C-alpha atoms as an extended CHARMM CRD file, in Angstrom:
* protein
*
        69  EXT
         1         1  UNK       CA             -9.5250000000       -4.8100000000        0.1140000000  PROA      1               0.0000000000
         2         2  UNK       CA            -12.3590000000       -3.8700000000       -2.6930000000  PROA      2               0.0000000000
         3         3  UNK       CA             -9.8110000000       -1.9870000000       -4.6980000000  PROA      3               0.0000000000
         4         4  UNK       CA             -6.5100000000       -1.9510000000       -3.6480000000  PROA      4               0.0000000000
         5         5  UNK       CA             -3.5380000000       -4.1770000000       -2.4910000000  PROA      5               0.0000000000
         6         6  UNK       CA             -5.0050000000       -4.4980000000        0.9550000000  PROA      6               0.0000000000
         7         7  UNK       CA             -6.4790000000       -3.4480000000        4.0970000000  PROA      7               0.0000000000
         8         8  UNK       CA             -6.6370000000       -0.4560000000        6.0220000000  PROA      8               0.0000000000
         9         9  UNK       CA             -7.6790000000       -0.2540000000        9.9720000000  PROA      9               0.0000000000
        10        10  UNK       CA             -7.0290000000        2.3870000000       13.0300000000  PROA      10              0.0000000000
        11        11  UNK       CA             -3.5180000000        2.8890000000       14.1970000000  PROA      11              0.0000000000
        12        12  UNK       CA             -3.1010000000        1.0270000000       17.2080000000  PROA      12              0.0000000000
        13        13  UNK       CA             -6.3730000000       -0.6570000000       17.3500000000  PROA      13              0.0000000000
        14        14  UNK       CA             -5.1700000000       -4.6780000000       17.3410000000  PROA      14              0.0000000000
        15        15  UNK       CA             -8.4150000000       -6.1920000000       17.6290000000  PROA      15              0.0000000000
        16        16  UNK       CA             -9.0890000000       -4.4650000000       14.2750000000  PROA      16              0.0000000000
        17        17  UNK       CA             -5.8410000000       -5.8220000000       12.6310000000  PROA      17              0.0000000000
        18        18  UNK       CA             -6.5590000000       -9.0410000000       14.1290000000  PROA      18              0.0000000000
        19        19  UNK       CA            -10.0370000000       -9.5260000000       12.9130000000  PROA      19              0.0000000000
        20        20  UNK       CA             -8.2900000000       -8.3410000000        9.4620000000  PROA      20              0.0000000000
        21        21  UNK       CA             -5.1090000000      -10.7860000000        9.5360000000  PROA      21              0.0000000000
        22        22  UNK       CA             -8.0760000000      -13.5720000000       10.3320000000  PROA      22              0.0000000000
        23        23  UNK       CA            -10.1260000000      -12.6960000000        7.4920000000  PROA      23              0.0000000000
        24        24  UNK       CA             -7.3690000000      -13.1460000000        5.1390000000  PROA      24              0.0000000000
        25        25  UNK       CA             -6.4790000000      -16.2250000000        6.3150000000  PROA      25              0.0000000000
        26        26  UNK       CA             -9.9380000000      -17.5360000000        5.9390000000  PROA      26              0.0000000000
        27        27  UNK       CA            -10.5810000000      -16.0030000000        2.4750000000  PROA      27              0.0000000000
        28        28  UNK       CA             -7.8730000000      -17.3020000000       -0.3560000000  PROA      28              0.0000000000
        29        29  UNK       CA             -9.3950000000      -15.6250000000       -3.1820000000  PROA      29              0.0000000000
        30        30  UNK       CA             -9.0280000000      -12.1670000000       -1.2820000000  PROA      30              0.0000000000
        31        31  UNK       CA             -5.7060000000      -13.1340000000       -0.9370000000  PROA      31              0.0000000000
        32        32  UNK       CA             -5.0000000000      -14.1250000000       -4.1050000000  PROA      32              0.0000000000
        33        33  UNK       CA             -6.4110000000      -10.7460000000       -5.8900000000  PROA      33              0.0000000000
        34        34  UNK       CA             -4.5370000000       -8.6440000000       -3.2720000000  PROA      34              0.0000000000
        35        35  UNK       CA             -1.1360000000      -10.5170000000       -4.5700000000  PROA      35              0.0000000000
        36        36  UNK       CA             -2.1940000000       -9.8650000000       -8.2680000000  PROA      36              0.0000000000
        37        37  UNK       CA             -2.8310000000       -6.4730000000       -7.6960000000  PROA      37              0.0000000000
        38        38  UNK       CA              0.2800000000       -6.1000000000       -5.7250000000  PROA      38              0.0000000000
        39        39  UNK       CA              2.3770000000       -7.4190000000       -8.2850000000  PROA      39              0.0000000000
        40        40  UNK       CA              0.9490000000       -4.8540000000      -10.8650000000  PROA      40              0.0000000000
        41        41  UNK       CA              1.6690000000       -2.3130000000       -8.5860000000  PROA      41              0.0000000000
        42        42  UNK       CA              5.0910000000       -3.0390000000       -7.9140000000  PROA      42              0.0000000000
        43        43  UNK       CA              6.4190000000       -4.2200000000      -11.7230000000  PROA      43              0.0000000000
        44        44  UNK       CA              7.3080000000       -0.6490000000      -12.5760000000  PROA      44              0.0000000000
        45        45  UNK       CA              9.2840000000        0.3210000000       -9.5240000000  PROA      45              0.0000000000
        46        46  UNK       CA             12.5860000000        0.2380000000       -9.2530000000  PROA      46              0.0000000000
        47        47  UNK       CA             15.3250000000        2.5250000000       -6.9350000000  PROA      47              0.0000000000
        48        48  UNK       CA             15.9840000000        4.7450000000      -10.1620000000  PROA      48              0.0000000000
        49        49  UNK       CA             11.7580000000        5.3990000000      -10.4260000000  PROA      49              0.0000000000
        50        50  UNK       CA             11.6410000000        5.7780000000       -6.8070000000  PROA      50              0.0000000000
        51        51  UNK       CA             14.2630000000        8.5540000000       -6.5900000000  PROA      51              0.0000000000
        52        52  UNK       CA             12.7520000000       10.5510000000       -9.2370000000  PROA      52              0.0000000000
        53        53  UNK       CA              9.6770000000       10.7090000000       -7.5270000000  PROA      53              0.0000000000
        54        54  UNK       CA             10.7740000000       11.8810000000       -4.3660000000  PROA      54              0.0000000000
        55        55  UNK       CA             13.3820000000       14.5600000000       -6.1710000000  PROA      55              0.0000000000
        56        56  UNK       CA             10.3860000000       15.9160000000       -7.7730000000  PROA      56              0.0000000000
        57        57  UNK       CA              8.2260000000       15.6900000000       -4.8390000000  PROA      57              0.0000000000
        58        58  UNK       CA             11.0740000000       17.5890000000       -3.0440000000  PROA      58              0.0000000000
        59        59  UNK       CA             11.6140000000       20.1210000000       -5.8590000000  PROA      59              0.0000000000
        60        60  UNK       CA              7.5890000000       20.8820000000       -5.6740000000  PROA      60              0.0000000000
        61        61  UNK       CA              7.8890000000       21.3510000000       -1.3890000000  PROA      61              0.0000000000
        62        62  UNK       CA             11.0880000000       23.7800000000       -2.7250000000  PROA      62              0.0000000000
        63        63  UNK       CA              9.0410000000       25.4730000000       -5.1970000000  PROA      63              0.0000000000
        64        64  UNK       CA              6.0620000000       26.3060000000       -3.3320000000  PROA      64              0.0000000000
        65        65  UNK       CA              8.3490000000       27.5340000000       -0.2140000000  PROA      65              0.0000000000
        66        66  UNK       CA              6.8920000000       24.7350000000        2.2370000000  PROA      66              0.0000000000
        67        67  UNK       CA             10.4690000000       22.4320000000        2.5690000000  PROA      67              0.0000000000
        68        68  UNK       CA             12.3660000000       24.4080000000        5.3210000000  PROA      68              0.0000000000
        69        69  UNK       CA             16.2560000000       23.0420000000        5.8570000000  PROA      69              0.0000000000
Protein backbone atom coordinates (compact mmCIF):
# COMPACT_ATOMS: atom_id res chain seq x y z
CA UNK A 1 0.00 0.00 0.00
CA UNK A 2 3.28 2.45 0.15
CA UNK A 3 1.52 5.01 -1.94
CA UNK A 4 -1.77 4.48 -2.87
CA UNK A 5 -5.31 3.52 -1.57
CA UNK A 6 -4.38 -0.12 -1.44
CA UNK A 7 -3.07 -3.30 -2.59
CA UNK A 8 -2.41 -4.86 -5.72
CA UNK A 9 -1.82 -8.87 -6.27
CA UNK A 10 -2.16 -11.47 -9.41
CA UNK A 11 -5.56 -12.04 -10.86
CA UNK A 12 -6.76 -15.15 -9.60
CA UNK A 13 -4.03 -15.97 -7.27
CA UNK A 14 -6.17 -16.26 -3.66
CA UNK A 15 -3.44 -17.20 -1.52
CA UNK A 16 -1.99 -13.80 -2.53
CA UNK A 17 -5.25 -11.86 -1.71
CA UNK A 18 -5.51 -13.82 1.33
CA UNK A 19 -2.14 -13.20 2.76
CA UNK A 20 -3.14 -9.41 1.73
CA UNK A 21 -6.80 -9.30 3.36
CA UNK A 22 -4.71 -10.84 6.59
CA UNK A 23 -2.19 -8.26 6.63
CA UNK A 24 -4.68 -5.59 6.80
CA UNK A 25 -6.43 -6.97 9.39
CA UNK A 26 -3.37 -7.27 11.48
CA UNK A 27 -1.97 -3.78 10.67
CA UNK A 28 -4.57 -0.75 11.73
CA UNK A 29 -2.37 1.99 10.87
CA UNK A 30 -2.10 0.58 7.18
CA UNK A 31 -5.58 0.63 7.31
CA UNK A 32 -6.13 3.73 8.58
CA UNK A 33 -3.74 5.66 5.91
CA UNK A 34 -5.34 3.62 3.07
CA UNK A 35 -8.92 5.18 4.31
CA UNK A 36 -7.31 8.73 4.47
CA UNK A 37 -5.94 8.47 1.26
CA UNK A 38 -9.08 7.04 -0.09
CA UNK A 39 -11.12 9.71 1.09
CA UNK A 40 -8.82 12.33 -0.68
CA UNK A 41 -9.16 10.49 -3.63
CA UNK A 42 -12.71 10.26 -3.80
CA UNK A 43 -13.83 14.06 -2.39
CA UNK A 44 -13.72 15.44 -5.91
CA UNK A 45 -15.75 12.85 -7.74
CA UNK A 46 -18.98 13.06 -8.44
CA UNK A 47 -21.33 11.46 -11.60
CA UNK A 48 -21.05 14.99 -13.41
CA UNK A 49 -16.79 14.70 -13.05
CA UNK A 50 -17.01 11.17 -13.93
CA UNK A 51 -18.89 11.67 -17.22
CA UNK A 52 -16.64 14.28 -18.41
CA UNK A 53 -13.84 12.16 -18.13
CA UNK A 54 -14.98 9.36 -19.97
CA UNK A 55 -16.63 11.83 -22.87
CA UNK A 56 -13.23 13.12 -23.26
CA UNK A 57 -11.54 9.89 -23.00
CA UNK A 58 -14.03 8.77 -25.73
CA UNK A 59 -13.61 11.91 -27.87
CA UNK A 60 -9.57 11.22 -27.73
CA UNK A 61 -10.25 7.11 -28.88
CA UNK A 62 -12.58 9.18 -31.74
CA UNK A 63 -9.91 11.51 -32.55
CA UNK A 64 -7.06 9.33 -32.96
CA UNK A 65 -9.33 6.75 -35.12
CA UNK A 66 -8.89 3.80 -32.46
CA UNK A 67 -12.93 3.74 -31.09
CA UNK A 68 -14.60 1.55 -33.83
CA UNK A 69 -18.74 1.44 -33.47
Amino acid sequence: YRKGTGYVFPQGDQAALSLKLEEMHRNQKARQIIGERARKLVANYSMETATKGLLQALDTLGESGSLRV
